[in-house]
Coordinates of C-alpha atoms in Angstrom, one line a residue:
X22 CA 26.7 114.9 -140.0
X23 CA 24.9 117.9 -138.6
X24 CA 21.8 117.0 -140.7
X25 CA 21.0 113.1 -140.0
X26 CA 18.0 112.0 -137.9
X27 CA 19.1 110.8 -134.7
X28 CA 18.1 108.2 -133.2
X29 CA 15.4 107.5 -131.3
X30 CA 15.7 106.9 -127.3
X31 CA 12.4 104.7 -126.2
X32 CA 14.1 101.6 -126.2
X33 CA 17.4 102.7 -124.8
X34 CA 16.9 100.3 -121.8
X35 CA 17.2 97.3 -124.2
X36 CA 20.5 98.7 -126.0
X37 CA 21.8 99.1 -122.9
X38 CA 21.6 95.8 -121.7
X39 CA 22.8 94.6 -124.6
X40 CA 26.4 97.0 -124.0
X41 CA 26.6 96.0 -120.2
X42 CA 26.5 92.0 -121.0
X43 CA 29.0 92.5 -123.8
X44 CA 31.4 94.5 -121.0
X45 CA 31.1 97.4 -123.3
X46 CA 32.1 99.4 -120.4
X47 CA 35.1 101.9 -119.5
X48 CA 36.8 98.7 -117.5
X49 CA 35.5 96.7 -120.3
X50 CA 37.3 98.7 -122.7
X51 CA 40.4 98.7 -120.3
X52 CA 40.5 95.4 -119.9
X53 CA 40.0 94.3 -123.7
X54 CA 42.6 96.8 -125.2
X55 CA 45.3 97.5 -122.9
X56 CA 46.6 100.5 -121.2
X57 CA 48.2 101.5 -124.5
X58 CA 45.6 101.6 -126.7
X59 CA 43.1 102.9 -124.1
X60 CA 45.1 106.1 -124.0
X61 CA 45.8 106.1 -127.6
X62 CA 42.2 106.3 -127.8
X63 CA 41.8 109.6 -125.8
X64 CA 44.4 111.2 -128.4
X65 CA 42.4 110.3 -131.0
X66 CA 44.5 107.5 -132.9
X67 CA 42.9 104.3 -133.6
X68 CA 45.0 102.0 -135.3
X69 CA 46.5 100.5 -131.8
X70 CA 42.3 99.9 -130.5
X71 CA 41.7 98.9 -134.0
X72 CA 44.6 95.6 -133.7
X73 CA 43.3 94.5 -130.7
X74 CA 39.7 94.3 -131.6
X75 CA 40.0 91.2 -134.2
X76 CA 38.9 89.3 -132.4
X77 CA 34.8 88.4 -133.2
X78 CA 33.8 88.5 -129.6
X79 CA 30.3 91.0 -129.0
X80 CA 32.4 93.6 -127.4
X81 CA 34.9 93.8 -130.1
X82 CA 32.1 94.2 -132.2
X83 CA 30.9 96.9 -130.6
X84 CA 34.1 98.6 -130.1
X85 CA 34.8 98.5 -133.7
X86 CA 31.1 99.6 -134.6
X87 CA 30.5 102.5 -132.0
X88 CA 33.8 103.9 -130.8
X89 CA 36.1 103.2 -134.0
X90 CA 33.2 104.0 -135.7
X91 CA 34.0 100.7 -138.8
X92 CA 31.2 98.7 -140.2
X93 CA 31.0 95.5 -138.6
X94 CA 29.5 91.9 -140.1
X95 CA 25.9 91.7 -139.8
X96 CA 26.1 89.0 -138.1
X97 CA 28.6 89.7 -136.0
X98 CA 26.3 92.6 -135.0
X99 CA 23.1 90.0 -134.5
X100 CA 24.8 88.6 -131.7
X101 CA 25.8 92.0 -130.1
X102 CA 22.7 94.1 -130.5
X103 CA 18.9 93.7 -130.6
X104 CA 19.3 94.6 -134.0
X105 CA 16.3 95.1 -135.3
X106 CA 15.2 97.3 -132.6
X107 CA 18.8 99.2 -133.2
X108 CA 18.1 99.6 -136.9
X109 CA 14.3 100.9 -136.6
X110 CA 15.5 103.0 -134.0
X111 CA 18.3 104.7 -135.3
X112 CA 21.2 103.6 -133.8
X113 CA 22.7 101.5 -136.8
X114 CA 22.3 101.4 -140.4
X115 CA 22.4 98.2 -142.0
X116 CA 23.5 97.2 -145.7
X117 CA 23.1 93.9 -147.3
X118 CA 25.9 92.3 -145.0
X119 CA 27.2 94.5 -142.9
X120 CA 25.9 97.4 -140.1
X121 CA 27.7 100.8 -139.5
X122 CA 26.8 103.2 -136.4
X123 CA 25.0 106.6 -136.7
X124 CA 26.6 107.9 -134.0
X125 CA 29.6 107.8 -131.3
X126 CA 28.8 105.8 -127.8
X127 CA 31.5 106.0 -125.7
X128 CA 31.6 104.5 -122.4
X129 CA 32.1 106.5 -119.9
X130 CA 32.3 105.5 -115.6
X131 CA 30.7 107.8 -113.4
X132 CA 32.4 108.8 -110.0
X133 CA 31.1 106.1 -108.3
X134 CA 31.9 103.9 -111.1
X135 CA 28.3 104.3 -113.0
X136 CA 28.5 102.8 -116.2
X137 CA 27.4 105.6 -118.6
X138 CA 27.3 106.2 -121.9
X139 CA 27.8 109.8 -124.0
X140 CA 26.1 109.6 -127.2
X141 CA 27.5 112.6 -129.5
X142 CA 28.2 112.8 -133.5
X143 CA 30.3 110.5 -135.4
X144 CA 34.1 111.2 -135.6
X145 CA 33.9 113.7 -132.8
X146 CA 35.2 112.6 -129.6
X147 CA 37.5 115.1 -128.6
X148 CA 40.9 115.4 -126.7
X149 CA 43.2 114.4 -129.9
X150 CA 46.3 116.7 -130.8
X151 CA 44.9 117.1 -134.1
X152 CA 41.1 118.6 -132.6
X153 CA 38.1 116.6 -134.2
X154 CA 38.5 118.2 -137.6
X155 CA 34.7 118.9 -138.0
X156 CA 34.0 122.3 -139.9
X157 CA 30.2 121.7 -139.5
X158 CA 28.2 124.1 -137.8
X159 CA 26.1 121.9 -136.0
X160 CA 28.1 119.3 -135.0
X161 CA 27.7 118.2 -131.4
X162 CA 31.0 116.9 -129.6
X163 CA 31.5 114.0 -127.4
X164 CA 33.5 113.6 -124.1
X165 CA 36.9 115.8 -123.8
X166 CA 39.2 117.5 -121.7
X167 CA 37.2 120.2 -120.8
X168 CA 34.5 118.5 -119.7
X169 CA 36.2 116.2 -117.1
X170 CA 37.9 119.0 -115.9
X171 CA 34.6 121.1 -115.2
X172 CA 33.3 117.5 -114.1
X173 CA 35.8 117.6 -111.8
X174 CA 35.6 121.0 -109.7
X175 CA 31.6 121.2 -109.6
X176 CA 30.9 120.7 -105.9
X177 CA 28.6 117.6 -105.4
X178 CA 26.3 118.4 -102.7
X179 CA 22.7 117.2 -103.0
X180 CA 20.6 120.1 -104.1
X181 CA 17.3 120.7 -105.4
X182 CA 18.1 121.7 -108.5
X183 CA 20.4 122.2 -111.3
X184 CA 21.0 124.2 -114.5
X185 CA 23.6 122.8 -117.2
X186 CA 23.7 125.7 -119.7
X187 CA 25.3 124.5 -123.4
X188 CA 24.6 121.0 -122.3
X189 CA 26.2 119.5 -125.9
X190 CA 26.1 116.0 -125.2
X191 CA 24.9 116.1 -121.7
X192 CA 27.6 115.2 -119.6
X193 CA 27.5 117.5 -116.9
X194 CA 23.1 117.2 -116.8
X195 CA 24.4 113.1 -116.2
X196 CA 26.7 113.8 -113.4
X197 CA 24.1 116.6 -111.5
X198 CA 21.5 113.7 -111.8
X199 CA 23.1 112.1 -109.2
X200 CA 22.6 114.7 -106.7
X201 CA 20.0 116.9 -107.9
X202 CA 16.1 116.4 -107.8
X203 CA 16.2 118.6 -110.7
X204 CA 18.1 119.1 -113.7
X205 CA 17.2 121.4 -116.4
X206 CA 19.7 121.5 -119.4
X207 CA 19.7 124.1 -122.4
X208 CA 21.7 124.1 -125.6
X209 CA 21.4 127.0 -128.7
X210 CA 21.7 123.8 -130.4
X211 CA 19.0 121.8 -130.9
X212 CA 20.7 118.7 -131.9
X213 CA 22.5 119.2 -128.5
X214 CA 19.5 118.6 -126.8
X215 CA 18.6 115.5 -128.6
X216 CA 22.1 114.3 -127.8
X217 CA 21.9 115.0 -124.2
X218 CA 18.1 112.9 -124.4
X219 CA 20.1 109.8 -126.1
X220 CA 23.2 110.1 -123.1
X221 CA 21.0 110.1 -120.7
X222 CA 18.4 107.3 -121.4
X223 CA 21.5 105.2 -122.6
X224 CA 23.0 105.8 -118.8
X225 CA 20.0 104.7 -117.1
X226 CA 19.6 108.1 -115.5
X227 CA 16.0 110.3 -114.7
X228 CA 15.2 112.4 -118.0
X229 CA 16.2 116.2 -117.5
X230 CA 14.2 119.1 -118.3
X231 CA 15.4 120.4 -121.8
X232 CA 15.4 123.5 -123.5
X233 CA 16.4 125.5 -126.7
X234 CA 17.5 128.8 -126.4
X235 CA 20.7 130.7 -126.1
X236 CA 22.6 131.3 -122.4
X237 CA 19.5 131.8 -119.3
X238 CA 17.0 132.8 -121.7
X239 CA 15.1 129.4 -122.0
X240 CA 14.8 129.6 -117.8
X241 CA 13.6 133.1 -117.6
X242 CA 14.0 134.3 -113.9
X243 CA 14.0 130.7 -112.5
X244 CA 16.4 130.0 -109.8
X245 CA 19.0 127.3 -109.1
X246 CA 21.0 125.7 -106.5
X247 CA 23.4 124.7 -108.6
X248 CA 25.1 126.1 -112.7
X249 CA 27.4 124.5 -114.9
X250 CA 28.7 125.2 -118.0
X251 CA 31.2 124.5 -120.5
X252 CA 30.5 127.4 -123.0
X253 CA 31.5 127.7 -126.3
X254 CA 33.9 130.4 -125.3
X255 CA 36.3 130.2 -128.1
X256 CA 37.3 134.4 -129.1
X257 CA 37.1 134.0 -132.8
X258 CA 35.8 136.3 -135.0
X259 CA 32.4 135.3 -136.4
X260 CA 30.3 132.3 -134.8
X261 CA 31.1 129.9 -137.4
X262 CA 31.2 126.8 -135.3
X263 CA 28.0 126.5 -132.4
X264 CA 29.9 124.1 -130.5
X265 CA 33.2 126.2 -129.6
X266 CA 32.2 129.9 -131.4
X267 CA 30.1 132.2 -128.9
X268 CA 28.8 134.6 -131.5
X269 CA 29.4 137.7 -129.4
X270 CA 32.6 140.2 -129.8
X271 CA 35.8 139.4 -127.6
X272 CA 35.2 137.5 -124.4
X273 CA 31.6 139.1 -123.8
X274 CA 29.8 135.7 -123.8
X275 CA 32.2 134.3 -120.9
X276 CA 31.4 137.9 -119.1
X277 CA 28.0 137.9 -120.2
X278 CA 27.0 133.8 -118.7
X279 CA 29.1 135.0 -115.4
X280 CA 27.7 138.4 -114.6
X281 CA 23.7 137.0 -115.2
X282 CA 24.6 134.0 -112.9
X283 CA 24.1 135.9 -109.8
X284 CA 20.6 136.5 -110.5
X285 CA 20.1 132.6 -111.0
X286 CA 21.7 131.5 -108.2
X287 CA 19.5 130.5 -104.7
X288 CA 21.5 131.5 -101.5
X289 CA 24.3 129.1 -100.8
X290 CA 24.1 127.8 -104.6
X291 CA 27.8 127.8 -106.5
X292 CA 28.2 128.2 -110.3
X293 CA 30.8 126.9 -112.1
X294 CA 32.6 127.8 -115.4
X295 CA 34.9 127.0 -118.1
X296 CA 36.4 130.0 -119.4
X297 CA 38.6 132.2 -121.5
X298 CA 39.3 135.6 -121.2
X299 CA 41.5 138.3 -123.2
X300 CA 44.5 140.0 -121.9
X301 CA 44.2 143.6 -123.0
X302 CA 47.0 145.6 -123.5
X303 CA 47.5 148.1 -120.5
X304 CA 44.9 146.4 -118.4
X305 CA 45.3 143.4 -116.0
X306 CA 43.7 140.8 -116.5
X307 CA 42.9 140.1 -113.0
X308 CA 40.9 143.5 -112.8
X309 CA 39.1 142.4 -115.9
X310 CA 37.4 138.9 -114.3
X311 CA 37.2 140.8 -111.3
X312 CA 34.4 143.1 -112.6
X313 CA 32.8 140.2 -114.1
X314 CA 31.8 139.3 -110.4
X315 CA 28.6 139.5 -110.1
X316 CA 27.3 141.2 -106.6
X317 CA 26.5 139.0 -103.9
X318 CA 28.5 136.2 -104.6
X319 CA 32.0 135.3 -103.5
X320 CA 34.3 133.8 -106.4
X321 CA 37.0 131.7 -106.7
X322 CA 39.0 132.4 -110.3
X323 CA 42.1 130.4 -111.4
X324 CA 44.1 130.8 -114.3
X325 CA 45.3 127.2 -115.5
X326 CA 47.4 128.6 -118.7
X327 CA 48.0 131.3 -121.2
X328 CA 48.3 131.8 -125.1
X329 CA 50.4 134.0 -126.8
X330 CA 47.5 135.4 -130.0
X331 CA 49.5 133.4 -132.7
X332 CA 49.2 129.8 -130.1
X333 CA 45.7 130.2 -129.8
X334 CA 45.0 130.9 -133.2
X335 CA 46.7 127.6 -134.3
X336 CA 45.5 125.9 -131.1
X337 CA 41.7 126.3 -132.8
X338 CA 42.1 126.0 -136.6
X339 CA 43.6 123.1 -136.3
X340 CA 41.1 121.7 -134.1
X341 CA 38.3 122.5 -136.6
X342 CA 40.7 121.0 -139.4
X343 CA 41.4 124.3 -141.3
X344 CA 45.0 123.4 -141.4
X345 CA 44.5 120.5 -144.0
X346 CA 42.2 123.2 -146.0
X347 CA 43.5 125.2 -148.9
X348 CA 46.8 127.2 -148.1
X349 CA 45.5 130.4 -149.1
X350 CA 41.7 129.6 -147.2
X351 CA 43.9 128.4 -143.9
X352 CA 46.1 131.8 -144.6
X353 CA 42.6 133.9 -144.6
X354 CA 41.4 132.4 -141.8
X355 CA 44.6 133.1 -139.2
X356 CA 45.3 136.9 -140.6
X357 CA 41.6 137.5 -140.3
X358 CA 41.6 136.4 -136.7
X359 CA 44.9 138.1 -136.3
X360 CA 42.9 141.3 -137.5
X361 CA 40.4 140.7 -134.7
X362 CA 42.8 140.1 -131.7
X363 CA 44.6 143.5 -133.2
X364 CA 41.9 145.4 -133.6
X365 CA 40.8 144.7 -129.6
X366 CA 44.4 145.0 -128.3
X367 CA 44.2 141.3 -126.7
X368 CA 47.7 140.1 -126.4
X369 CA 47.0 137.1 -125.1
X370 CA 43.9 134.5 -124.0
X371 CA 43.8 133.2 -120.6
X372 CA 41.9 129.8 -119.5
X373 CA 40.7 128.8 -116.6
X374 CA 37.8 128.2 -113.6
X375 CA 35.6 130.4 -112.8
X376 CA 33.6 129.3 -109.5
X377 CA 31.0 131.5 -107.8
X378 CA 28.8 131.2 -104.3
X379 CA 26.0 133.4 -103.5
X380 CA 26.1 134.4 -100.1
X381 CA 24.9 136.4 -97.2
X382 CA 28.2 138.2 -96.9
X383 CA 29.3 139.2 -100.0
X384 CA 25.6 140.4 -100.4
X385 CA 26.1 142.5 -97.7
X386 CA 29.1 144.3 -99.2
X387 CA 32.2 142.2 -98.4
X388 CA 32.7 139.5 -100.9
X389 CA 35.3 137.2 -100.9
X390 CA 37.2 137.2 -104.4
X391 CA 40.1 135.2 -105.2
X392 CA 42.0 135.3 -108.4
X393 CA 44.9 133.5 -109.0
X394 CA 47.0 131.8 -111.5
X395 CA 48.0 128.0 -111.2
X396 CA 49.4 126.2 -114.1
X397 CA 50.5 123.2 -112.0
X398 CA 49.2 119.5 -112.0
X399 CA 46.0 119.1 -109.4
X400 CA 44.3 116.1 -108.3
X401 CA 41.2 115.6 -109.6
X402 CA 37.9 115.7 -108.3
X403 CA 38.3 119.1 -107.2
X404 CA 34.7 119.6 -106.2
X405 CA 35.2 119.2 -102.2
X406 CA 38.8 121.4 -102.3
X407 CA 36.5 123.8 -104.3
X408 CA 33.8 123.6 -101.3
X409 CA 36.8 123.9 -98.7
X410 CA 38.0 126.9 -100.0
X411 CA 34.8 129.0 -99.6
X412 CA 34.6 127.3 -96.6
X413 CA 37.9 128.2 -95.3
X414 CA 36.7 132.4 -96.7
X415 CA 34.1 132.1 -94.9
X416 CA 36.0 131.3 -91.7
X417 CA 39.3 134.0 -92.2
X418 CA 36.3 137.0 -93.1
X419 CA 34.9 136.5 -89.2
X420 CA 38.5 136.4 -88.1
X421 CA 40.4 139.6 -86.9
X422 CA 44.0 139.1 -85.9
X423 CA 43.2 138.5 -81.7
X424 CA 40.8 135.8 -82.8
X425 CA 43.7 134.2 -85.2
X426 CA 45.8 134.7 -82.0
X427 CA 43.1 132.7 -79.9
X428 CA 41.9 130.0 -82.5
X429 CA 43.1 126.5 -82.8
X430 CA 44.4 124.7 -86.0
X431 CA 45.0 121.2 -87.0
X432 CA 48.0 121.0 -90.2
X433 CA 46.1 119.6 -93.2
X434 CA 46.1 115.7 -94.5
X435 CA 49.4 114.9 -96.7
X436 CA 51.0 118.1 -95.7
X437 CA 55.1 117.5 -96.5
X438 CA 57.8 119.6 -95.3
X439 CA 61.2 120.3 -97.8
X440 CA 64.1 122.2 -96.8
X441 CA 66.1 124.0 -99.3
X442 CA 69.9 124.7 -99.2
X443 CA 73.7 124.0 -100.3
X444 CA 74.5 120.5 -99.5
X445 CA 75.8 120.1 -96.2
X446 CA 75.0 123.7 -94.9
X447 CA 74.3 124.3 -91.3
X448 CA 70.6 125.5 -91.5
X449 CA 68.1 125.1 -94.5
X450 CA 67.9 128.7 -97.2
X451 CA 63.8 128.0 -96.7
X452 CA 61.5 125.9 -95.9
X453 CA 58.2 124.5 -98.5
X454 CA 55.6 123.1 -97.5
X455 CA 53.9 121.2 -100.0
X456 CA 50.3 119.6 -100.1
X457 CA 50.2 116.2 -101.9
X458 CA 46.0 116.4 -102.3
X459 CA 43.8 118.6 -103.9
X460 CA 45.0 122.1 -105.8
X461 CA 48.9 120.2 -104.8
X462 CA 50.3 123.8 -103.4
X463 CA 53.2 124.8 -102.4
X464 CA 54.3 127.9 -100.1
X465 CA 57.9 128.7 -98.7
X466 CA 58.1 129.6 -94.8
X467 CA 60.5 130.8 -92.2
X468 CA 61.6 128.6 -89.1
X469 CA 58.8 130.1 -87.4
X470 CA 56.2 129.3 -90.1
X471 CA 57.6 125.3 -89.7
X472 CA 58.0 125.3 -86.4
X473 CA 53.8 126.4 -86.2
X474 CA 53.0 124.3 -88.9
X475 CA 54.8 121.0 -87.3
X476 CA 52.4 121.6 -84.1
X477 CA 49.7 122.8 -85.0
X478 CA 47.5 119.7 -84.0
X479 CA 44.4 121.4 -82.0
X480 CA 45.5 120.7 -78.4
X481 CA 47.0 124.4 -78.2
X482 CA 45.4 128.1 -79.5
X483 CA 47.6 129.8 -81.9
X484 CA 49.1 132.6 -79.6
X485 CA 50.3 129.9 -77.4
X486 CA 52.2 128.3 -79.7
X487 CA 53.9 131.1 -80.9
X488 CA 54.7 132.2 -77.2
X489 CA 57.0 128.3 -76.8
X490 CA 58.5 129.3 -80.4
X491 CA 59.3 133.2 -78.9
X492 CA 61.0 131.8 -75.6
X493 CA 62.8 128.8 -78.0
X494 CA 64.2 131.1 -80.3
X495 CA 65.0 133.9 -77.4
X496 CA 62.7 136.1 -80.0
X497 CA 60.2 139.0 -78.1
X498 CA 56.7 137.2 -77.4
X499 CA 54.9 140.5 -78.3
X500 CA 56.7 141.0 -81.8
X501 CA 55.9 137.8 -82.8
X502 CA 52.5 137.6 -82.1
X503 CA 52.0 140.9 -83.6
X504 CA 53.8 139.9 -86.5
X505 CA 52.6 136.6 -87.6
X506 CA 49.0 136.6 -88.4
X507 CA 49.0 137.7 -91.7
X508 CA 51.3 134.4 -92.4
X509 CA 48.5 132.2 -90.3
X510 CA 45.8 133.8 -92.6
X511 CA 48.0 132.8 -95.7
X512 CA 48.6 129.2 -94.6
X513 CA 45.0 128.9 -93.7
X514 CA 43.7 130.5 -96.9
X515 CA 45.3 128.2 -99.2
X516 CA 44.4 125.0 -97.2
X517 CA 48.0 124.3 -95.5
X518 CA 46.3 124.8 -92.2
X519 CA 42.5 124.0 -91.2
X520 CA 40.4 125.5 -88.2
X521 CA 40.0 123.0 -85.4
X522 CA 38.5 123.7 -81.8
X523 CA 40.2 122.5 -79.6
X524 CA 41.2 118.6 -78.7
X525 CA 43.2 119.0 -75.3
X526 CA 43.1 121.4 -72.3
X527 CA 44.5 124.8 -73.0
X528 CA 46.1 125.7 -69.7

């Protein structure tokens, strides 16, 4: 798999017309298979796709040939393809009487439903429970999880120009395309970059600039707008695997692609990650991605989940398929990992975001750094929540507590309110407020908390409205002001309230 010629991507134009007629599209998919067998797909498990392609229509032909990955009729595949053109190309091999694919297309709709394509190796599109069980070196994966996810939270401005660094299959090089002049991709992998060629020709999108080499060394001191990356940040001992192993000891390659981005970054630009990262016995882990900050940017860190050593273990050889190996090899493989994690004290493996922004203040010696941990469900695309929240640091760093007092807020779209108590007791325990949009938060609030949120609409400055809630609850005007601030800064800081000026006169 990791050896093959790939094919070539001059005439992708024609192959694609040839998958759009047939509707080999992600609707076209939806619509021909069913909601069950569409998401049967994504875990990997075929036979449900596999009964409702019998049909002999061209786009159950090309299901079966390019995502199911069967050999099809020839002639079946004549009235699908260009065929000739596919076979001297290199997207199909062809036997006497019947055609097999040389490597996965999926389809794939962009976010403003774009009909794309990623091209990656056979039998590797990812997000199964059982991992793609490839143990090949080179093997370059398809579409996942992972990459949706960092998809997802990569704020979408248009720049100038952007770096995808470990590009794979090109995914994240075919979303910046659509609002960067410039995209430059790298992979360690050559085969990656041949990959990300094929995905991109095959989606109708501008070539990208592509280069071999390992983390920023193929752009030297060049400068960006705009990073991604989805590293291979797997902590295993050795680099066996290129597409998940990063070769260097611990969580150093995470560290290492996050502490050089500062230096890659154009003022303004944001850079944004896929990570894991150890926990160390004796040390927290917050402190630990903390000093992977790199100076002059802000940074936005969240935690989405954590392994104990022996779950993440598993988690990986199974993905690589070294559970159906020998007993005694698959026994090897998890003590000498086990040996690893020991020897470096890591007691567990934390995953998660990792977002940065350059900018003018943190350069100047007061950064913004959040780190958090939020295992919940979030709506998805993140990117503009993402923007927001620097947004809303950039706003609370100018603000001491009189200009809290004196600014005006509006409460945030899809903001619910829940109380919390015994049945039929007199007044609530406490109060949640709940977002139903973006990173879906919740905070719990006193009456006075509520009582600001519920009117906060711009028409009145802050210290106002705590002056009618001081006189309503016979509470001392002066206390209150003095004492609610830090609760203002918190509700605005995680997005429950938003700065407004003001909508109405202000008396």
């Amino acid at each position: 798999m990791s050896t093959t010629s790939l094919p070539a991507p001059d005439r992708s134009p024609r192959l694609r017309e040839a998958l759009l007629a047939a509707a080999f599209t992600a609707d076209g998919l939806l619509d021909l298979l069913g909601a069950p067998a569409y998401a049967a797909l994504a875990r990997s498990e075929t036979v449900p796709a596999l009964r409702a392609t019998r049909g002999d229509s061209p786009l159950d032909t090309l299901v079966r040939l390019f995502l199911l990955q069967h050999p099809v009729p020839y002639e079946r595949a004549r009235a699908a393809l260009p065929l000739a053109e596919c076979v001297e190309d290199g997207w199909v091999t062809r036997t006497a009487d019947e055609v097999r694919a040389t490597v996965d297309v999926r389809p794939y709709s962009g976010p403003e439903g774009q009909d794309w394509y990623i091209v990656s190796d056979l039998g590797c599109a990812v997000g199964g429970a059982g991992g793609i069980g490839s143990r090949e070196e080179g093997v370059v994966l398809g579409v996942g999880g992972a990459s949706t996810t960092l998809a997802g939270i990569t704020v979408r401005t248009p720049v100038a120009s952007a770096l995808d660094v470990g590009t794979g299959s090109g995914i994240q090089a075919l979303h910046a395309s659509q609002h960067a002049t410039r995209v430059t991709a790298t992979d360690l992998n050559p085969r990656a970059l041949d990959f990300t060629r094929l995905t991109l020709a095959l989606s109708g999108v501008p070539a990208a600039d592509l280069r071999q080499g390992s983390l920023y060394e193929p752009v030297g001191t060049e400068t960006y707008d705009l990073i991604v990356s989805n590293p291979p940040f797997v902590i295993s001992p050795g680099a066996r695997l290129t597409y998940r192993d990063g070769g260097m000891g611990g969580d150093d390659l995470c560290r290492t692609l996050v502490q050089q981005a500062g230096d890659r970054l154009n003022e303004g630009g944001y850079a944004h990650f896929l990570a894991n990262w150890q926990h160390i016995e004796g040390e927290e882990w917050q402190s630990r991605l903390s000093s992977w900050v790199p100076r002059g940017c802000d940074a936005w860190i969240v935690q989405r989940e954590v392994q104990d050593v022996t779950q993440y273990v598993e988690l990986w050889l199974r993905d690589s398929g070294d559970h159906r190996t020998d007993p005694a090899e698959y026994a090897a493989r998890y003590d000498a990992w086990l040996d690893e994690f020991e020897a470096r004290k890591t007691k567990g493996v934390g995953f998660g975001w990792i977002t940065l922004r350059k900018s003018g203040a943190a350069a100047a010696g007061n950064p913004s750094v959040v780190i958090e941990e939020w295992p919940h469900a979030v709506e998805q695309p993140l990117g503009t929540a993402v923007q927001a929240h620097f947004d809303r640091q950039d706003y609370l760093r100018e603000q001491d507590d009189a200009a809290l007092l004196a600014g005006h807020f509006t409460l945030a779209a899809e903001v619910v309110q829940e109380q919390v108590g015994l049945p039929g007791a007199e007044d609530p325990e406490h109060v949640v407020l709940r977002q139903n949009r973006g990173m879906r938060r919740a905070t719990k609030v006193d009456a006075v908390g509520a009582g600001f949120a519920g009117v906060c609409d711009g028409t009145l400055p802050a210290g106002r409205i705590l002056d009618a809630i001081a006189q309503l609850m016979n509470e001392d005007p002066v206390l209150l002001r003095d004492r609610t601030p830090q609760a203002i800064r918190l509700l605005v800081e995680e997005g429950f309230l938003e700065p407004a000026p003001p909508v109405g006169p202000v008396g």
